[in-house]
XYZ file of C-alpha atoms in Angstrom:
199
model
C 23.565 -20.815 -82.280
C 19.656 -21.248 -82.872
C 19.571 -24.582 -80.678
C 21.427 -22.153 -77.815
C 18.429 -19.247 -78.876
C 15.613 -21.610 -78.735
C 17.035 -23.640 -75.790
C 17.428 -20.294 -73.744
C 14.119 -19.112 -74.379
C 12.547 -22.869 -73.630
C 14.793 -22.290 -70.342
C 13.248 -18.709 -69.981
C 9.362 -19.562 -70.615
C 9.845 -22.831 -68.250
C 11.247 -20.578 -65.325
C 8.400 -18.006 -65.834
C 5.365 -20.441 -66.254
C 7.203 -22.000 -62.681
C 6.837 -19.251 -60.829
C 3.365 -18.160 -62.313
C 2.081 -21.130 -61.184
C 3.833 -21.273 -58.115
C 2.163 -17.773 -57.541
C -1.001 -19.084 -58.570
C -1.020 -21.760 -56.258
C -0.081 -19.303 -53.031
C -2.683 -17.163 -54.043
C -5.369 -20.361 -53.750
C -4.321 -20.826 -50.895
C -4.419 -17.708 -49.017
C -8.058 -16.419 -51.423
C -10.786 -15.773 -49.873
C -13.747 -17.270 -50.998
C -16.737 -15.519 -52.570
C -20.120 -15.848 -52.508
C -23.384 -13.644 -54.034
C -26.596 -12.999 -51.646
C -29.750 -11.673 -52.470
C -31.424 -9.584 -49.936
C -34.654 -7.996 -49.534
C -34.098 -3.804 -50.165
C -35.382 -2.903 -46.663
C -32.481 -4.920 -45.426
C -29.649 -4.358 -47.968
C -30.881 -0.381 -47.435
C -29.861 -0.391 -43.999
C -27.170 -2.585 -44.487
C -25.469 -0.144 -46.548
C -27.020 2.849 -44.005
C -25.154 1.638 -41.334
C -22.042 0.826 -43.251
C -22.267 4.303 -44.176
C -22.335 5.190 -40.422
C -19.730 3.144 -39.560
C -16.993 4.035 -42.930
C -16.616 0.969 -43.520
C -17.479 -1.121 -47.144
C -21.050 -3.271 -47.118
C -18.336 -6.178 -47.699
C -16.412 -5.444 -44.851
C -20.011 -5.301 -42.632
C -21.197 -8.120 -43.773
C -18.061 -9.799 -42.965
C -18.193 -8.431 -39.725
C -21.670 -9.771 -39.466
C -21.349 -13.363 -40.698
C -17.669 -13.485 -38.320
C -19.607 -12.323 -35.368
C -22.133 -14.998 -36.122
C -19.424 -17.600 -36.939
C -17.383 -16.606 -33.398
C -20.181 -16.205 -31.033
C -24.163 -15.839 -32.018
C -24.584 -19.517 -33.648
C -23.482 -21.189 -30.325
C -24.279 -18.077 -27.854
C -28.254 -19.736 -27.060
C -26.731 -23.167 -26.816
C -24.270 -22.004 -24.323
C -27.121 -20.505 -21.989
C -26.355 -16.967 -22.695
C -28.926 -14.391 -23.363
C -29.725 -10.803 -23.705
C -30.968 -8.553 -20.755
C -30.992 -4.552 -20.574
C -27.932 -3.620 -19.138
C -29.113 -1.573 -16.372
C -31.096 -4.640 -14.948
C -27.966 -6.741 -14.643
C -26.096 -3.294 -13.178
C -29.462 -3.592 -10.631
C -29.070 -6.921 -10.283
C -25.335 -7.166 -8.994
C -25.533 -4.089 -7.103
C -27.936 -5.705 -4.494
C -25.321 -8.695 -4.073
C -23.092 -8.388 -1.459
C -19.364 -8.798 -2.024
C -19.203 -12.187 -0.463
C -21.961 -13.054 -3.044
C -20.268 -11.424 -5.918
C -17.226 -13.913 -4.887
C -19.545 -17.018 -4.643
C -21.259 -16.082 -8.258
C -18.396 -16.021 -10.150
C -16.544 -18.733 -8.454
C -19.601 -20.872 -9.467
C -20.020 -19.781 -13.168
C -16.158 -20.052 -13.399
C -16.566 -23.802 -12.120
C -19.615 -24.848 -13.576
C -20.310 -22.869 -16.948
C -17.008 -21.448 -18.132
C -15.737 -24.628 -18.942
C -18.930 -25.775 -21.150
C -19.035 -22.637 -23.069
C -15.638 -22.257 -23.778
C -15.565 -26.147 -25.075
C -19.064 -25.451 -27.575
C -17.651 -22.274 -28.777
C -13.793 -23.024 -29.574
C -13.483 -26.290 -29.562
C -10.978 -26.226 -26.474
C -10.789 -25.152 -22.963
C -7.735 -23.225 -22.605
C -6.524 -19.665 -21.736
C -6.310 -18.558 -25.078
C -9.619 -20.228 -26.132
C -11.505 -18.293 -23.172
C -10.180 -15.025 -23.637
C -11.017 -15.562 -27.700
C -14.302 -16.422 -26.473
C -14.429 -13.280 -24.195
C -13.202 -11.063 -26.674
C -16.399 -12.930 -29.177
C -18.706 -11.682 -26.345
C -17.370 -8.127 -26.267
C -17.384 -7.668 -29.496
C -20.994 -9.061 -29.971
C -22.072 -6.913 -26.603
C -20.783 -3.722 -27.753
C -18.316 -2.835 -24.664
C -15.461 -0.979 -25.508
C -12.079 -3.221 -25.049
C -8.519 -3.535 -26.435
C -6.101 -6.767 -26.192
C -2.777 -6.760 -26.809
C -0.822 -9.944 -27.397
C 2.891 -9.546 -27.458
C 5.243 -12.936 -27.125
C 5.801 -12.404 -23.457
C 2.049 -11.655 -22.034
C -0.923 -10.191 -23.234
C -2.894 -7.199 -22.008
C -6.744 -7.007 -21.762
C -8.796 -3.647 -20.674
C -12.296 -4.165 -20.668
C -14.462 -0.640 -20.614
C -17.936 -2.406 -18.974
C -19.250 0.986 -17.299
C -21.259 -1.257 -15.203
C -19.990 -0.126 -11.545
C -17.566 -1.714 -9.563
C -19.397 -5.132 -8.160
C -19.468 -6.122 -12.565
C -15.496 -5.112 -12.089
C -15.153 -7.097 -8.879
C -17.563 -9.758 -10.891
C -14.952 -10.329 -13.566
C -11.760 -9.996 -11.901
C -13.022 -13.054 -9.640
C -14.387 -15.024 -12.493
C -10.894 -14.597 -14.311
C -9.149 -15.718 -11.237
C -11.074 -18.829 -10.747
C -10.548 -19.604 -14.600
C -7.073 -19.250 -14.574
C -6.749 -21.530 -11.010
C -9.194 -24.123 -13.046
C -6.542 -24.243 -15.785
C -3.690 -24.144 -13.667
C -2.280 -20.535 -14.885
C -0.675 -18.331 -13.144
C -2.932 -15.722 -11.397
C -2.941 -12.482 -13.709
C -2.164 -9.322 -12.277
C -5.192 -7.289 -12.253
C -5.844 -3.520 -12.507
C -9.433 -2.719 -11.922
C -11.826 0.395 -11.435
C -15.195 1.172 -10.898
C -15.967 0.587 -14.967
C -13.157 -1.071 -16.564
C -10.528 -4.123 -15.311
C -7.389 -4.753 -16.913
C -6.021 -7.971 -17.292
C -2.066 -8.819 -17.850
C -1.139 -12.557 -18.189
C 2.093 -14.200 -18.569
C-alpha cells in the first residue's frame, strides 16, 4: 500500500513540476524584457508631466516613445523625410494645380515610396506601407483609425490639411497599389480626411 502512496505522489509531484515548467517556459517566451534607465530630473520630470497629461503609466510612455523610435524616427532622416510647419506644406500644395497634385504623387509613389517602405520594414508590400503610414501618423500627430478585419481593412486619415493634401494622398495610394499590383481601393475622401478600404 505505501509503494502505491509513494508511487502516486511521485506520479502527482512529476505531473505538477511538468506543467510548472511547461508554464515557465510559455511565460519566457511571451516576457517582456526589462531594462533600468537613468535620466536627468528635468527630463524624467516631464516625462512623468506628460504621462500625467496623457493617463497613461511613465512605462507605458516610454514604451510609446522607444516603439515610435523603433517604427519610424531611427530610419525617418535616412528615408529623406523631415519636419516642416504644417501650414507651409498646406501653402505649399494649395498653389499646385490639380494636374500637379497628380504628377507629385505619381512621382513620390514611383520613385520614393518604394525606398522608404524597403529601409523602414524590411519589405515593400501593402501591408508593409500602410504599417509604415500608420508609423508616420502616429509620429505626426494626425488623428487616424485602421481597422483590419479578414476580408479588407479600413483606413480614415483626419489630415485637416484641405482638400489638394486629400487629393495628394488618395493619388499617392493609387499609384502604390498599381506599383504592387493591388487592386485599386475604394476611396472616400473630403476636404480634411480620406478613407481608404482595401480588399
Amino acid at each position: 500500500m505505501r509503494a502505491l502512496q509513494a508511487k502516486f505522489i511521485c506520479n502527482f509531484f512529476e505531473c505538477i513540476c511538468h506543467r510548472v515548467m511547461q508554464r515557465v517556459e510559455r511565460i519566457a517566451k511571451s516576457s517582456n524584457g526589462s531594462v533600468t534607465f537613468r535620466f536627468d530630473n528635468d527630463i524624467l520630470n516631464q516625462l512623468r508631466s506628460e504621462s500625467d497629461q496623457k493617463r497613461i503609466s511613465l512605462n507605458t510612455l516610454a514604451s510609446q516613445i522607444f516603439r515610435s523610435h523603433v517604427e519610424y524616427d531611427m530610419y525617418a532622416s535616412r528615408a529623406g523625410m523631415a519636419s516642416f510647419p504644417k501650414s507651409l506644406l498646406v501653402w505649399i500644395m494649395d498653389r499646385l494645380t490639380e494636374e500637379e497634385v497628380d504628377q507629385l504623387s505619381e512621382y513620390i509613389a514611383k520613385n520614393e515610396i518604394k525606398d522608404m517602405t524597403l529601409l523602414v520594414k524590411n519589405q515593400y508590400s501593402i501591408s508593409a506601407f500602410l504599417d509604415m503610414i500608420e508609423s508616420w501618423l502616429r509620429v505626426s500627430g494626425f488623428a487616424y483609425r485602421r481597422h483590419v478585419s479578414d476580408s479588407d481593412q479600413t483606413f480614415v486619415i483626419q489630415h485637416d490639411m484641405g482638400k489638394r493634401w486629400s487629393t495628394y494622398f488618395e493619388k499617392l495610394i493609387k499609384y502604390v497599389f498599381e506599383d504592387l499590383n493591388e487592386n485599386k481601393p475604394a476611396f472616400n475622401i473630403t476636404d480634411n480626411s480620406i478613407a481608404i478600404r482595401t480588399r
